[in-house]
Amino acid sequence: MAMTVGIVGLGAMGGGIALTLRKNGFPVIGYDLRDELMVELEAAGGSRGKSPRDVAERADVVILSMPNAEAFHTVCTGQGGVGESGRKDLVVADTSTLFIADKAAAEARLKDLGITLLDCTVSGTRLTVLAGNLVLFASGDANAAKKMAPVFGGFTREHNYVGEFGNASKIKYVINLLICINDAATGEALAYATRMGLDPQETYRLVASSFATSKVFDQRGKLAVDGDFTSSRGFYGLAEKDARIIGAEATNCHAHVPVFSAALQMHEMGVATGFGKLDTASLFEVYKIAGGSPSTVKRG
Amino acid sequence: MLGGRLVLYASGDRAAYDEIAHVIEGFTQKHWYLGEFGNASRMKYVVNMLVCINNAATAEAPTFAAKMGLDTKQVYDHVTQSFGSSRVWEQRARMAVEGDYVSARGTYNISRKDAKIIGAEAAAVFSPALLFSVALQMHYSGMAQGFAGLDTASLYEVYRMAAGLPSTVERD
């Protein structure tokens, strides 16, 4: 029989995970501060938890998907948190992108209560998980990861156990560092081409078939030359949250990240000039503005 | 190139292009006519700008991973499967984590010659090239440190040194 999965945090990613698990036959108990998200889960056959603690008391395993460290700590060890459930041998898989120090602190406190916290990260968006294409990295206690494996299989295309606690976060930082760079590089190259008078669509086609291409260029380069910055529902979340964590972690370990730093400046400029709610393909427009050309794109 | 995988961009007089198209076909895998004279060069600048940025990014990411204590070969496999991957990454990050900077025989030619042209053209049309400029500095650093005769995958060693990690290769 499928394990009952508790999910705390039903936002873009957590909600996507919950719906996918329901689709694949897992009983789901969810919790979120926003009522409409609980209603959405109930419509998909899931049930409503009263608190993170209540979810932990009723579920076999728990998944967390939290927007920030404050919410994460409250859900782990705050009032009404999973720590209060008194559940010995409970496994909690956190899939949030946070500083490793925050995750490690919660892991230690929960361990004292008999609860095992796994550091997990996911690579993809809500659309990725709903399409069944999510990739998950799990790190920490190997037996706990083994226990979670059937559940991970219920909402991912691929799940990888990557060793000691914190490694899943670290791999995600590396991937997002590259995505952040490729986002800006895509805008920089297309703006350069346009500025020299090349046709943007033709440039996109030729670069996408060359050695110079990347997965980001393939996808966002197309959005950029089509002027389509909304259909993907993407936004500058990476710059506003993940990139700050990546930058700080790089500083902590004294890694040298000059290209990432330059790319991040362009993302910040994108947010500053009103593109923050659009797909980062709009860095093409940001580069146009930086180069003194007007952008006709409607901004928030 | 001798493998018959050359890609060629042509621009300028259309009739002249049509006349020699069959010859171009004889030594390329693909070829495109791009309109007015100069466009073939411009397209190559754009492609090489991105290759230059990707070269540096491909070295920056595994160095960050190594500094955090990750197994870089494992990182290579996971990143290659991820949305963060690129063609340059697939080829040069593998060389980097295996410490193989000679088998592809790519060199620092982009930074030695092409990059100066790309940078000057970008300045001429006032197109900001922030990432390219930073990436190019890393290439210059690699040349200064004696890697010029190796594949640009060796930027990984340049980054490792910048991050205080030991280098493992012999230099020219």
Short mmCIF file of N, CA and C in Angstrom, two decimals, chain B residues 88-150:
data_model
loop_
_atom_site.label_atom_id
_atom_site.label_comp_id
_atom_site.label_asym_id
_atom_site.label_seq_id
_atom_site.Cartn_x
_atom_site.Cartn_y
_atom_site.Cartn_z
N VAL B 88 29.22 23.41 -24.66
CA VAL B 88 30.58 23.61 -24.17
C VAL B 88 30.77 22.84 -22.87
N TRP B 89 29.78 22.92 -21.98
CA TRP B 89 29.87 22.19 -20.71
C TRP B 89 30.05 20.70 -20.96
N GLU B 90 29.20 20.12 -21.82
CA GLU B 90 29.26 18.68 -22.06
C GLU B 90 30.68 18.25 -22.42
N GLN B 91 31.32 19.02 -23.29
CA GLN B 91 32.65 18.64 -23.76
C GLN B 91 33.76 19.06 -22.80
N ARG B 92 33.77 20.35 -22.41
CA ARG B 92 34.94 20.85 -21.68
C ARG B 92 34.89 20.57 -20.18
N ALA B 93 33.69 20.48 -19.60
CA ALA B 93 33.64 20.16 -18.17
C ALA B 93 34.11 18.72 -17.95
N ARG B 94 33.81 17.86 -18.91
CA ARG B 94 34.30 16.48 -18.79
C ARG B 94 35.83 16.47 -18.83
N MET B 95 36.40 17.22 -19.78
CA MET B 95 37.86 17.30 -19.86
C MET B 95 38.43 17.85 -18.55
N ALA B 96 37.77 18.86 -18.00
CA ALA B 96 38.26 19.51 -16.79
C ALA B 96 38.29 18.53 -15.62
N VAL B 97 37.17 17.84 -15.38
CA VAL B 97 37.14 16.96 -14.21
C VAL B 97 38.03 15.74 -14.41
N GLU B 98 38.38 15.44 -15.67
CA GLU B 98 39.31 14.34 -15.93
C GLU B 98 40.75 14.83 -16.06
N GLY B 99 40.95 16.16 -15.99
CA GLY B 99 42.30 16.72 -16.09
C GLY B 99 42.93 16.51 -17.45
N ASP B 100 42.09 16.40 -18.48
CA ASP B 100 42.59 16.15 -19.84
C ASP B 100 42.43 17.44 -20.66
N TYR B 101 43.55 18.12 -20.90
CA TYR B 101 43.46 19.40 -21.61
C TYR B 101 44.09 19.36 -22.99
N VAL B 102 44.38 18.15 -23.48
CA VAL B 102 45.05 18.09 -24.77
C VAL B 102 44.27 17.35 -25.85
N SER B 103 43.41 16.40 -25.44
CA SER B 103 42.86 15.51 -26.47
C SER B 103 42.00 16.24 -27.50
N ALA B 104 41.29 17.30 -27.08
CA ALA B 104 40.45 18.01 -28.05
C ALA B 104 41.26 19.00 -28.87
N ARG B 105 42.43 19.37 -28.40
CA ARG B 105 43.32 20.29 -29.09
C ARG B 105 42.67 21.64 -29.40
N GLY B 106 41.71 22.01 -28.59
CA GLY B 106 41.22 23.38 -28.71
C GLY B 106 42.27 24.24 -28.05
N THR B 107 42.38 25.49 -28.44
CA THR B 107 43.38 26.36 -27.82
C THR B 107 42.73 27.69 -27.43
N TYR B 108 43.55 28.60 -26.98
CA TYR B 108 43.04 29.91 -26.57
C TYR B 108 42.93 30.87 -27.75
N ASN B 109 42.72 30.34 -28.96
CA ASN B 109 42.67 31.21 -30.13
C ASN B 109 41.56 32.26 -30.07
N ILE B 110 40.44 31.90 -29.45
CA ILE B 110 39.35 32.88 -29.35
C ILE B 110 39.86 34.12 -28.63
N SER B 111 40.56 33.89 -27.52
CA SER B 111 40.99 35.06 -26.75
C SER B 111 42.19 35.75 -27.42
N ARG B 112 43.00 34.96 -28.10
CA ARG B 112 44.19 35.53 -28.71
C ARG B 112 43.80 36.49 -29.84
N LYS B 113 42.81 36.13 -30.63
CA LYS B 113 42.52 36.91 -31.83
C LYS B 113 41.06 37.35 -31.92
N ASP B 114 40.15 36.35 -31.99
CA ASP B 114 38.74 36.67 -32.23
C ASP B 114 38.17 37.62 -31.19
N ALA B 115 38.58 37.41 -29.94
CA ALA B 115 37.95 38.18 -28.86
C ALA B 115 38.20 39.67 -29.01
N LYS B 116 39.35 40.02 -29.51
CA LYS B 116 39.64 41.45 -29.69
C LYS B 116 38.70 42.05 -30.71
N ILE B 117 38.42 41.26 -31.77
CA ILE B 117 37.51 41.73 -32.81
C ILE B 117 36.09 41.82 -32.25
N ILE B 118 35.68 40.76 -31.54
CA ILE B 118 34.32 40.74 -30.97
C ILE B 118 34.12 41.93 -30.03
N GLY B 119 35.10 42.16 -29.17
CA GLY B 119 35.00 43.27 -28.22
C GLY B 119 34.96 44.62 -28.92
N ALA B 120 35.79 44.77 -29.95
CA ALA B 120 35.83 46.05 -30.66
C ALA B 120 34.52 46.30 -31.41
N GLU B 121 33.96 45.23 -31.99
CA GLU B 121 32.69 45.39 -32.71
C GLU B 121 31.56 45.72 -31.74
N ALA B 122 31.59 45.08 -30.58
CA ALA B 122 30.55 45.37 -29.57
C ALA B 122 30.65 46.83 -29.12
N ALA B 123 31.89 47.29 -28.93
CA ALA B 123 32.08 48.68 -28.53
C ALA B 123 31.62 49.62 -29.65
N ALA B 124 31.89 49.22 -30.90
CA ALA B 124 31.54 50.08 -32.04
C ALA B 124 30.03 50.30 -32.14
N VAL B 125 29.24 49.26 -31.78
CA VAL B 125 27.77 49.42 -31.85
C VAL B 125 27.18 49.70 -30.47
N PHE B 126 28.03 49.97 -29.48
CA PHE B 126 27.59 50.27 -28.11
C PHE B 126 26.71 49.17 -27.53
N SER B 127 27.13 47.92 -27.71
CA SER B 127 26.37 46.82 -27.14
C SER B 127 27.09 46.33 -25.89
N PRO B 128 26.41 46.38 -24.73
CA PRO B 128 27.08 45.98 -23.48
C PRO B 128 27.47 44.50 -23.53
N ALA B 129 28.69 44.21 -23.15
CA ALA B 129 29.17 42.83 -23.20
C ALA B 129 29.82 42.48 -21.86
N LEU B 130 29.02 42.59 -20.83
CA LEU B 130 29.51 42.44 -19.46
C LEU B 130 30.11 41.06 -19.18
N LEU B 131 29.33 40.02 -19.47
CA LEU B 131 29.80 38.67 -19.18
C LEU B 131 30.99 38.30 -20.06
N PHE B 132 30.88 38.69 -21.33
CA PHE B 132 31.97 38.41 -22.26
C PHE B 132 33.28 39.03 -21.76
N SER B 133 33.20 40.26 -21.29
CA SER B 133 34.41 40.96 -20.82
C SER B 133 35.04 40.23 -19.64
N VAL B 134 34.21 39.82 -18.71
CA VAL B 134 34.72 39.12 -17.53
C VAL B 134 35.30 37.76 -17.94
N ALA B 135 34.57 37.06 -18.80
CA ALA B 135 35.03 35.74 -19.26
C ALA B 135 36.37 35.87 -19.99
N LEU B 136 36.49 36.92 -20.77
CA LEU B 136 37.72 37.13 -21.52
C LEU B 136 38.92 37.35 -20.60
N GLN B 137 38.69 38.08 -19.51
CA GLN B 137 39.77 38.30 -18.55
C GLN B 137 40.29 36.97 -17.99
N MET B 138 39.38 36.03 -17.79
CA MET B 138 39.81 34.72 -17.30
C MET B 138 40.64 33.99 -18.35
N HIS B 139 40.27 34.15 -19.63
CA HIS B 139 41.08 33.57 -20.71
C HIS B 139 42.48 34.19 -20.73
N TYR B 140 42.53 35.52 -20.57
CA TYR B 140 43.84 36.20 -20.56
C TYR B 140 44.69 35.68 -19.40
N SER B 141 44.02 35.47 -18.27
CA SER B 141 44.73 34.96 -17.11
C SER B 141 45.31 33.57 -17.41
N GLY B 142 44.53 32.76 -18.11
CA GLY B 142 44.99 31.43 -18.48
C GLY B 142 46.20 31.47 -19.39
N MET B 143 46.17 32.39 -20.35
CA MET B 143 47.31 32.55 -21.24
C MET B 143 48.53 33.02 -20.47
N ALA B 144 48.32 33.97 -19.58
CA ALA B 144 49.43 34.51 -18.79
C ALA B 144 50.07 33.44 -17.91
N GLN B 145 49.24 32.49 -17.48
CA GLN B 145 49.75 31.44 -16.60
C GLN B 145 50.34 30.26 -17.36
N GLY B 146 50.38 30.37 -18.69
CA GLY B 146 51.07 29.34 -19.47
C GLY B 146 50.22 28.22 -20.02
N PHE B 147 48.89 28.45 -20.09
CA PHE B 147 48.01 27.40 -20.59
C PHE B 147 47.67 27.55 -22.07
N ALA B 148 48.23 28.57 -22.73
CA ALA B 148 47.76 28.94 -24.07
C ALA B 148 47.77 27.78 -25.07
N GLY B 149 48.69 26.84 -24.91
CA GLY B 149 48.75 25.73 -25.85
C GLY B 149 47.81 24.59 -25.53
N LEU B 150 47.09 24.71 -24.42
CA LEU B 150 46.16 23.64 -24.02
C LEU B 150 44.74 24.01 -24.42
#
